[in-house]
């Protein structure tokens, strides 16, 4: 007669430390050039890493250099660029990384396609609109784009002579002109914590 088998407890999710979140997510920060997307993303990344969270910032300029080299700024090329970034973000998020994506992504249908890919894979997706007005962005002009456009050196600047379709109902809207970078990052951190993602 064999001894009765003891029932094994169900496997527990892997935690590197107590209360450590291991669920990945994509956090897409959309907004005009110089709205503050990248600055907020890096500030938030610092907060999250200090808590032991696995975070990657997918910087739009770096992606264009390494993943989307050769693409221009036509609507089709912008769509392709956004889909490539969305694919990488979802891949990271699916593997437990919090992917912060400070990328303009000016067209609503491109952003929606990325959201749908995440939904299809059951991967968390958070859309944040860094809703800094163009008047403020043009004064900040971090990369000198607004000055170049005003001088006629470039055209197709998002929000000036190229369209920007602001999200109708983002998960969070940040008015960065009314608060510090730390306050903006804290607001997003609070939303992620509320959703069990931070």
Short mmCIF file of N, CA, C and O in Angstrom, two decimals, residues 18 23 27 30 73 77 87 98 114 130 135 150 167 198:
data_model
loop_
_atom_site.label_atom_id
_atom_site.label_comp_id
_atom_site.label_asym_id
_atom_site.label_seq_id
_atom_site.Cartn_x
_atom_site.Cartn_y
_atom_site.Cartn_z
N UNK A 18 9.99 40.81 -1.48
CA UNK A 18 8.60 40.93 -1.06
C UNK A 18 7.90 42.12 -1.75
O UNK A 18 8.48 43.19 -1.88
N UNK A 23 4.99 42.10 -13.22
CA UNK A 23 4.18 42.25 -14.42
C UNK A 23 4.74 43.36 -15.29
O UNK A 23 5.03 44.44 -14.82
N UNK A 27 4.13 51.81 -21.29
CA UNK A 27 3.59 53.13 -20.95
C UNK A 27 4.01 54.07 -22.08
O UNK A 27 5.20 54.40 -22.21
N UNK A 30 2.74 60.18 -25.30
CA UNK A 30 2.60 60.89 -26.55
C UNK A 30 2.44 62.38 -26.29
O UNK A 30 1.94 62.79 -25.23
N UNK A 73 9.63 60.97 -42.66
CA UNK A 73 8.58 61.48 -41.78
C UNK A 73 7.24 61.60 -42.50
O UNK A 73 6.38 62.36 -42.10
N UNK A 77 5.71 56.32 -43.17
CA UNK A 77 6.94 56.02 -42.44
C UNK A 77 6.76 56.23 -40.94
O UNK A 77 7.30 55.47 -40.12
N UNK A 87 6.07 47.04 -31.24
CA UNK A 87 6.43 45.62 -31.22
C UNK A 87 7.51 45.37 -30.16
O UNK A 87 7.41 44.44 -29.36
N UNK A 98 8.96 47.00 -17.60
CA UNK A 98 8.12 48.18 -17.78
C UNK A 98 8.77 49.02 -18.87
O UNK A 98 9.86 49.56 -18.67
N UNK A 114 -1.15 49.85 -31.97
CA UNK A 114 -0.23 49.38 -30.93
C UNK A 114 -1.03 48.89 -29.72
O UNK A 114 -0.76 47.82 -29.16
N UNK A 130 1.10 63.82 -22.76
CA UNK A 130 1.82 64.96 -22.17
C UNK A 130 1.33 66.17 -22.96
O UNK A 130 1.82 66.49 -24.04
N UNK A 135 2.57 76.47 -27.77
CA UNK A 135 3.21 77.75 -27.43
C UNK A 135 4.33 77.55 -26.40
O UNK A 135 5.38 78.19 -26.47
N UNK A 150 10.50 77.80 -38.04
CA UNK A 150 10.16 79.22 -38.19
C UNK A 150 11.08 79.90 -39.22
O UNK A 150 10.67 80.81 -39.93
N UNK A 167 -4.81 62.34 -28.10
CA UNK A 167 -5.71 61.27 -27.64
C UNK A 167 -6.99 61.85 -27.05
O UNK A 167 -6.95 62.84 -26.33
N UNK A 198 3.40 49.13 -10.91
CA UNK A 198 4.64 49.77 -10.46
C UNK A 198 5.17 49.10 -9.20
O UNK A 198 6.24 49.43 -8.75
#
